[in-house]
CSV table of C-alpha atoms in Angstrom, one decimal:
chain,number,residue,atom,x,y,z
A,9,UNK,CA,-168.1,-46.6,-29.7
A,10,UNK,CA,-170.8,-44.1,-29.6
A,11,UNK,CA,-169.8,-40.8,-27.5
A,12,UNK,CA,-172.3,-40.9,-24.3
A,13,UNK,CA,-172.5,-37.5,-22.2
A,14,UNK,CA,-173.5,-37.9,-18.7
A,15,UNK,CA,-173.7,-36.3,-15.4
A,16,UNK,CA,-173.6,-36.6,-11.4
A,17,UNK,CA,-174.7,-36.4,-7.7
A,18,UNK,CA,-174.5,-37.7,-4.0
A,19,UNK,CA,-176.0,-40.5,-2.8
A,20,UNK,CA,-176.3,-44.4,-1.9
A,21,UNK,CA,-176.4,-46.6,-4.4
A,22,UNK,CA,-175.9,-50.4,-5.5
A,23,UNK,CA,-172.7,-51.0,-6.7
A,24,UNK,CA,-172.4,-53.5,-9.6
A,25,UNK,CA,-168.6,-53.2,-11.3
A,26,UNK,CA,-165.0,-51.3,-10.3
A,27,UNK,CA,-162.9,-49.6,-12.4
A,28,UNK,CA,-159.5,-48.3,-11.6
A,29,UNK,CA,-159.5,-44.4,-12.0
A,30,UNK,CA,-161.2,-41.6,-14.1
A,31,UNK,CA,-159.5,-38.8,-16.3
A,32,UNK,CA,-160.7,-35.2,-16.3
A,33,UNK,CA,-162.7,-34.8,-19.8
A,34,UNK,CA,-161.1,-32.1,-22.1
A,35,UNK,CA,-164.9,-31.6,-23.3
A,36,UNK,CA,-166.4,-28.4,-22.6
A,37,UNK,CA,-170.1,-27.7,-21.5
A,38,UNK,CA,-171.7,-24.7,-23.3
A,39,UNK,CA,-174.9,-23.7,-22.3
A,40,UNK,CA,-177.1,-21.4,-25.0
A,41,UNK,CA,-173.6,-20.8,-26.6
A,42,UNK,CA,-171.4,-19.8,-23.5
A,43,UNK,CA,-169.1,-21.6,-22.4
A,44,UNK,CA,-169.5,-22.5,-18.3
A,45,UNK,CA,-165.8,-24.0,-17.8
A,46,UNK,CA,-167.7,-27.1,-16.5
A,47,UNK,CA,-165.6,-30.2,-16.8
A,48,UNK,CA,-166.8,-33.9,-16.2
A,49,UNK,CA,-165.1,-37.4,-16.6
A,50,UNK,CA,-164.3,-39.9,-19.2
A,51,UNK,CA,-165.3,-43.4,-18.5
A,52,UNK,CA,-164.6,-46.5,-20.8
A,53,UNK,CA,-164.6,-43.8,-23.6
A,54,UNK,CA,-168.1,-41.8,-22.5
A,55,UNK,CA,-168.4,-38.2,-20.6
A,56,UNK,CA,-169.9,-38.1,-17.5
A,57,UNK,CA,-170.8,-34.9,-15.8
A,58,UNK,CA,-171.8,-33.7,-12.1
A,59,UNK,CA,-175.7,-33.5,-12.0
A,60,UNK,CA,-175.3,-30.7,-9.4
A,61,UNK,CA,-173.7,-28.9,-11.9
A,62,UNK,CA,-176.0,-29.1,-14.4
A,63,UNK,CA,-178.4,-28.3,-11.8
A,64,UNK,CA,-176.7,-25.2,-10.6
A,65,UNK,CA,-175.5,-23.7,-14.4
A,66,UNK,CA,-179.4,-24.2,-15.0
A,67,UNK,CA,-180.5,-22.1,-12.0
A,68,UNK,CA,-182.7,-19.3,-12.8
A,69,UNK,CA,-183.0,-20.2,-16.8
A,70,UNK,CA,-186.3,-21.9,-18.2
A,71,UNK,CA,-185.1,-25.5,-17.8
A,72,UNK,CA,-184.0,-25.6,-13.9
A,73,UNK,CA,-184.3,-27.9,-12.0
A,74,UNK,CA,-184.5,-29.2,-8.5
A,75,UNK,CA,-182.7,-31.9,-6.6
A,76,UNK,CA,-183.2,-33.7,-3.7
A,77,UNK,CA,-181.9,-37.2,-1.8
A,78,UNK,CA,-184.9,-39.7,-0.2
A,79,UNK,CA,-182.9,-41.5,2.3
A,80,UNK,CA,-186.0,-43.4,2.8
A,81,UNK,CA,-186.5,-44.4,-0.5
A,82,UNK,CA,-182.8,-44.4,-1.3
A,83,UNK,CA,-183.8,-42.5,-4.1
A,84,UNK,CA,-182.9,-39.3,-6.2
A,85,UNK,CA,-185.4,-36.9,-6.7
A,86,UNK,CA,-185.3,-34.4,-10.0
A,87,UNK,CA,-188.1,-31.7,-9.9
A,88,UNK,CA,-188.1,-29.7,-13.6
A,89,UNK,CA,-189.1,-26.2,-13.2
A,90,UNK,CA,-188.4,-25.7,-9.6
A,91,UNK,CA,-185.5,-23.3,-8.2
A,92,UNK,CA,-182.3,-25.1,-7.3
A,93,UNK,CA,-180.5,-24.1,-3.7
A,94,UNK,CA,-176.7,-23.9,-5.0
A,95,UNK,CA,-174.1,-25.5,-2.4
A,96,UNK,CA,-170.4,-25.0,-2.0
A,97,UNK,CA,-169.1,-28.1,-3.7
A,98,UNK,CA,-171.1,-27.4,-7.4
A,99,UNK,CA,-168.9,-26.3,-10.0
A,100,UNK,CA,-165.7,-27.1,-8.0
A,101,UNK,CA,-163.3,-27.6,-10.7
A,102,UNK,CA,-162.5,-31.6,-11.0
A,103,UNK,CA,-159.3,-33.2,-10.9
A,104,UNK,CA,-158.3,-36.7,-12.0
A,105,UNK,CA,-159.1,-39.6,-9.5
A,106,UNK,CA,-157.5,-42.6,-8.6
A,107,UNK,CA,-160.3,-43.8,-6.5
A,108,UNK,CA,-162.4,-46.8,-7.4
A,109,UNK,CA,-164.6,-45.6,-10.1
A,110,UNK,CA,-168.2,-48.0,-9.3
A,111,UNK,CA,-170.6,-48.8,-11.7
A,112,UNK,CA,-174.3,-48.3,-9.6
A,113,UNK,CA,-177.7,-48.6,-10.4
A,114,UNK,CA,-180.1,-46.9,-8.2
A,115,UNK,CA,-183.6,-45.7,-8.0
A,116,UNK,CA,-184.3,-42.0,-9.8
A,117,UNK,CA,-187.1,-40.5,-10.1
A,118,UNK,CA,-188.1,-37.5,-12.8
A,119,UNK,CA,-191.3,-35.5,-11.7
A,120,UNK,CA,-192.5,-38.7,-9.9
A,121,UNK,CA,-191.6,-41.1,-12.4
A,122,UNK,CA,-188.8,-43.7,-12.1
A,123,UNK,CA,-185.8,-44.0,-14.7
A,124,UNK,CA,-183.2,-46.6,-15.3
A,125,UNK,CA,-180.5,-44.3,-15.8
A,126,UNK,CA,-176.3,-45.4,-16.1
A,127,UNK,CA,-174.7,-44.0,-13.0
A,128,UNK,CA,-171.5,-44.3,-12.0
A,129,UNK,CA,-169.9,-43.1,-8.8
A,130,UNK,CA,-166.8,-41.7,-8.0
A,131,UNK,CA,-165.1,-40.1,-4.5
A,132,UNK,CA,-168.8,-40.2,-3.1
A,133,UNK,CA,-170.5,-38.5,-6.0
A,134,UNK,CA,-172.6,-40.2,-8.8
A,135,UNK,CA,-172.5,-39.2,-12.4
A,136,UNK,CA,-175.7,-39.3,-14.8
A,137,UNK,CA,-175.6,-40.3,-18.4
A,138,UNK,CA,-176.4,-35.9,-19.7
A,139,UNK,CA,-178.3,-37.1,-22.6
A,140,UNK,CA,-180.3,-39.4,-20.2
A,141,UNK,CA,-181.1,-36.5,-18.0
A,142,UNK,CA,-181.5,-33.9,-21.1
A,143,UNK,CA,-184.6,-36.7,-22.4
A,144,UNK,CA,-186.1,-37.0,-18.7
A,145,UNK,CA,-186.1,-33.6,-17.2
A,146,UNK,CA,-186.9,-31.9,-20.5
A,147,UNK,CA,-184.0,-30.0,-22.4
A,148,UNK,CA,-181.7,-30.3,-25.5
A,149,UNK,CA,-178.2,-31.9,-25.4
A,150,UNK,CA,-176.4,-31.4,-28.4
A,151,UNK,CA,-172.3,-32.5,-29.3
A,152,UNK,CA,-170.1,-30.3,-31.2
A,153,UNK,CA,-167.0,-33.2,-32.7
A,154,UNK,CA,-165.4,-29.9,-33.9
A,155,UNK,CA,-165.2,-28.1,-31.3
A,156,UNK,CA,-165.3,-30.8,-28.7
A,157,UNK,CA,-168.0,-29.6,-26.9
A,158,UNK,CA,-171.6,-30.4,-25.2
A,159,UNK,CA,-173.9,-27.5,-25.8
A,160,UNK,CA,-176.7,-27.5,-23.7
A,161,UNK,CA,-179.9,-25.2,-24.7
A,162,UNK,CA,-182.0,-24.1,-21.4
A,163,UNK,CA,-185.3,-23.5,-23.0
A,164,UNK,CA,-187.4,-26.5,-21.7
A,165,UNK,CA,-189.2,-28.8,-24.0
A,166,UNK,CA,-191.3,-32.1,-22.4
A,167,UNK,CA,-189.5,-34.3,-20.7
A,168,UNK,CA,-190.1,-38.1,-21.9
A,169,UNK,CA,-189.3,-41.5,-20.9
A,170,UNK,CA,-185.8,-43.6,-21.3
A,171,UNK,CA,-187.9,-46.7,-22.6
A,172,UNK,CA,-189.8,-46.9,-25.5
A,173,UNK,CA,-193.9,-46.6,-25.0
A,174,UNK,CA,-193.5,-46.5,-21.1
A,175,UNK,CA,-196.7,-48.0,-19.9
A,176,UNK,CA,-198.6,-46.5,-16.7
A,177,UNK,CA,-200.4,-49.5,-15.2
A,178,UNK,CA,-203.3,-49.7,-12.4
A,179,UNK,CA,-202.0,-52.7,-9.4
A,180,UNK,CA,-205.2,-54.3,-8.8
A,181,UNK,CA,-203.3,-57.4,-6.3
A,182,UNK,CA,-200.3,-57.9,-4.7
A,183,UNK,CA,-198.8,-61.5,-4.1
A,184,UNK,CA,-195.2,-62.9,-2.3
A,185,UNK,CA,-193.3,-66.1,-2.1
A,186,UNK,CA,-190.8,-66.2,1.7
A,187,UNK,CA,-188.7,-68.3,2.9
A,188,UNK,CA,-190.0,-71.0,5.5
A,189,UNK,CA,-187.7,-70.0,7.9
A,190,UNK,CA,-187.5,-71.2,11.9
A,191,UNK,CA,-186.0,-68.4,14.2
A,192,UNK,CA,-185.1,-68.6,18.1
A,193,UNK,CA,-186.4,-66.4,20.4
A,194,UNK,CA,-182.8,-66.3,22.1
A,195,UNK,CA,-180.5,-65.9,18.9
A,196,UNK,CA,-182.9,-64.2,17.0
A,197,UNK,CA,-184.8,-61.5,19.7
A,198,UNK,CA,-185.4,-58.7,18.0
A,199,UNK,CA,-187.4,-58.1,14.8
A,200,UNK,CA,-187.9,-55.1,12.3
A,201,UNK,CA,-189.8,-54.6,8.6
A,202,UNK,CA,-186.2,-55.3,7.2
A,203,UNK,CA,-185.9,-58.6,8.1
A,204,UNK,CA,-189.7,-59.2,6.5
A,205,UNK,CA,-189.0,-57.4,3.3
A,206,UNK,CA,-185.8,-59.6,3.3
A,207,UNK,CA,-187.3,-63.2,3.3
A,208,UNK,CA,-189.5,-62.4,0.6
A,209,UNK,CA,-188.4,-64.3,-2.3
A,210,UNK,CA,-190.4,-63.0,-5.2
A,211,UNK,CA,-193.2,-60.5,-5.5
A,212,UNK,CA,-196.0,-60.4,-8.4
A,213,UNK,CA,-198.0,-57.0,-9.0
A,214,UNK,CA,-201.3,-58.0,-11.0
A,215,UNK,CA,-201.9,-55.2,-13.2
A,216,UNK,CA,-205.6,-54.5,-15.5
A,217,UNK,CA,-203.3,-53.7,-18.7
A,218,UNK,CA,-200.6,-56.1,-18.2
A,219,UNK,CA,-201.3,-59.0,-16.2
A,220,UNK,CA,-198.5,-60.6,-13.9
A,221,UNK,CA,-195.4,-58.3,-13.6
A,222,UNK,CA,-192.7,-58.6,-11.0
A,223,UNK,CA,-192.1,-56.0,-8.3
A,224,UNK,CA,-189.9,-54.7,-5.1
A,225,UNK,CA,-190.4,-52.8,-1.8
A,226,UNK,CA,-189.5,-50.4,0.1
A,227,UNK,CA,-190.3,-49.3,3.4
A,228,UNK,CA,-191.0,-45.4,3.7
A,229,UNK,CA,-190.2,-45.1,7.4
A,230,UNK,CA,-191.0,-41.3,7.2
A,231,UNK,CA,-194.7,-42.4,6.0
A,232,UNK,CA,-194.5,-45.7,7.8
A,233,UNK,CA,-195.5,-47.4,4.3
A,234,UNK,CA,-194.5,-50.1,2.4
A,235,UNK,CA,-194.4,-48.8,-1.8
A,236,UNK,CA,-194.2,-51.7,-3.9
A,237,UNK,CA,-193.0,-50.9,-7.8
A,238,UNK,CA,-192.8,-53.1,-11.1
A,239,UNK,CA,-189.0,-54.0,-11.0
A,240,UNK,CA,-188.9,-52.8,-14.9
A,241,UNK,CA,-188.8,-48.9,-15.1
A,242,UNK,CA,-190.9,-49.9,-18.2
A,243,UNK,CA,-194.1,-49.9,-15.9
A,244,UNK,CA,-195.3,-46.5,-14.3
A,245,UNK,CA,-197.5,-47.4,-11.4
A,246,UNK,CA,-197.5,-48.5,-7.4
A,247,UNK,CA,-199.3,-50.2,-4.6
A,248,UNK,CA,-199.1,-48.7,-1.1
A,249,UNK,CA,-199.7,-50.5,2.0
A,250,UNK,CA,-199.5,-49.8,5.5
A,251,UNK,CA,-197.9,-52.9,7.5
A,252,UNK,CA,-199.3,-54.7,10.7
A,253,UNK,CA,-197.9,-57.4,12.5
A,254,UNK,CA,-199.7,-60.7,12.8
A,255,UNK,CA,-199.1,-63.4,16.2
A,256,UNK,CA,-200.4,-66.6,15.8
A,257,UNK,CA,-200.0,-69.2,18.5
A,258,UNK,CA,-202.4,-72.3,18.6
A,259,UNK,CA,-206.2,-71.1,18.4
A,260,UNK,CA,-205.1,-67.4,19.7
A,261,UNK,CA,-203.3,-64.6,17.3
A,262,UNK,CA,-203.6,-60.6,17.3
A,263,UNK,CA,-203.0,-57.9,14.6
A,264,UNK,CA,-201.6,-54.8,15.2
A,265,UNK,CA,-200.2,-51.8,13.3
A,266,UNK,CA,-196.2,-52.2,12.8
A,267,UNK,CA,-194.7,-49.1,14.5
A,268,UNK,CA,-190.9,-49.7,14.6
A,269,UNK,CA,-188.4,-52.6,15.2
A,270,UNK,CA,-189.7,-54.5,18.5
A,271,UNK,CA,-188.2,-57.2,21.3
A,272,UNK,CA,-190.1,-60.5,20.3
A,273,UNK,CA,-190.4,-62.0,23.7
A,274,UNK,CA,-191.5,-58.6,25.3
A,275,UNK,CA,-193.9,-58.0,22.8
A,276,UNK,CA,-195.6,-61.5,23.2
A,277,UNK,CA,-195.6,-61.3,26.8
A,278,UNK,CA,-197.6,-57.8,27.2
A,279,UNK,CA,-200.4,-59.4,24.4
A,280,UNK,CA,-200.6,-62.4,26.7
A,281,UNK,CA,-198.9,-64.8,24.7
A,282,UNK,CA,-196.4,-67.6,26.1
A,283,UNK,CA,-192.7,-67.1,24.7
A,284,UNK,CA,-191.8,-70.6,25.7
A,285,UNK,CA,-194.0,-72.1,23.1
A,286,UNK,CA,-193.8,-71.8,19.1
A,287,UNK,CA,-195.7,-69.3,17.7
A,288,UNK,CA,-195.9,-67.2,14.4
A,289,UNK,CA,-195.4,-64.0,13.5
A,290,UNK,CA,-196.3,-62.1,10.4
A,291,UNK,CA,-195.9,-59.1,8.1
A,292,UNK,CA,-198.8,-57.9,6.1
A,293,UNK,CA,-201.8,-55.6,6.0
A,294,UNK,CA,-205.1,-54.9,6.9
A,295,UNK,CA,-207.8,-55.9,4.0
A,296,UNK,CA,-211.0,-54.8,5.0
A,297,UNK,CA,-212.1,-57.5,7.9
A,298,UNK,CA,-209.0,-59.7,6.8
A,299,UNK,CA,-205.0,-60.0,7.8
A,300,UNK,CA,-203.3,-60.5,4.3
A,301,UNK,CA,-199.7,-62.3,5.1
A,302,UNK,CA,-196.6,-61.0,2.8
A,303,UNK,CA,-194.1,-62.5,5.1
A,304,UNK,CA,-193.5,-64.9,8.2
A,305,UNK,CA,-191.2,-66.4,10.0
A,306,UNK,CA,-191.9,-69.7,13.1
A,307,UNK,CA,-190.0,-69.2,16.3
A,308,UNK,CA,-189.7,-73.0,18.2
């Protein structure tokens, strides 16, 4: 099997397979020749290795970089050339872990652009494939078989895509498929973006360079946005929309700007609606002098 280096940080992910424990690497990491007594783990025969590290060894040289965690986004965010803020847990020396070792697959994003990178995440941090990182941010990764070691060179070169002829692609439309689903206003009183996003069962970006493609959102609640991205890192490229909220009941509905999660009955009754009779409600946006609907849901 081909020997993969990688590397690691802190954050949420979506965890996809379990493995039983993870054994200290004996690899060493060199960087422009010295050797940094950085250690990472083995995994099913691969080396992964602390992105933090990296990050902090880095510091100060010509291929630092930055990181950051977008709770919002649940994403990590690599900035190349920008000064990394050391903490007190980089370059703690590791020792081997019994603890679940979890396969993940989360969103990463190099200078803006999103990645598909291997992650794997052990006692609450995530480890990076190094060459993966090495590609994307914009330096060299190198392994020595005789002496066993990783040598890292921090002069920084351009930084390129994991996938071959990454394509950057303008959004020109945005449509969804939900779930026809019936809610009561007793069981079911209280509504937020979540539960929107949630019943949507497939999204379709239309694209000017490559027609139909699927996507996913996210809800920015910092920005109060919804960012919707081609599922396939393959595609560089977004659609932003700001959500509103849609009542319908008989020949009477209103739109209004989603703010935050709200009380269905209490919001009805202060737009003058009855909350004894069905109505509909509605996510979407605002599309010049037209409500576009993304998601809905009939309360009887």
């Amino acid at each position: 099997m081909k020997k993969i280096i990688s590397i690691g940080l802190t954050s949420l992910v979506l965890i996809t397979n379990v493995f039983a424990s993870a054994k200290v690497s004996s690899q060493s990491v060199l960087v422009d020749g010295k050797d940094t007594g950085v250690k990472g783990y083995n995994i099913a025969d691969s080396n992964y290795f602390k992105l933090r590290d990296i990050a902090a060894l880095l510091d100060e040289k010509d291929a630092e970089f930055n990181v950051s965690y977008d709770s919002d986004r649940e994403a990590v965010i690599i900035t190349s050339k920008s000064d990394y803020k050391k903490t007190e847990n980089d370059l703690v020396p590791l020792k081997d872990s019994d603890s679940e070792v979890k396969s993940s697959t989360h969103k990463v994003f190099v200078n803006g652009v999103r990645h598909s990178f291997s992650v794997y995440t052990i006692d609450g941090y995530n480890y990076f494939q190094l060459r993966q990182l090495g590609k994307t941010i914009g330096f060299s990764v190198n392994f020595d078989e005789k002496n066993n070691s990783v040598q890292i060179d921090s002069k920084s070169i351009p930084g390129r895509s994991l996938v071959n002829n990454q394509v950057n692609v303008k959004i020109v439309d945005y449509v969804t498929d939900y779930e026809e689903k019936s809610l009561d206003i007793l069981k079911d009183p209280l509504l937020d973006i979540s539960k929107f996003l949630a019943n949507i069962k497939n999204e379709v970006l239309a694209t000017s360079e490559e027609g139909k493609l699927s996507g996913e959102s996210t809800y920015v609640k910092s920005e109060n946005i919804v960012e919707v991205l081609p599922t396939s890192a393959k595609y560089h490229g977004k659609l932003v929309y700001t959500p509103y909220i849609k009542i319908e009941q008989g020949d009477k509905s209103e739109v209004f700007p989603y703010e935050k999660g709200f009380e269905v009955a209490k919001t009805l009754t202060s737009k003058g609606f009855d909350s004894t009779s069905e109505f509909e409600i509605s996510l979407g946006t605002k599309s010049k002098d037209h409500f576009v609907k993304y998601s809905s849901f009939k309360y009887k």
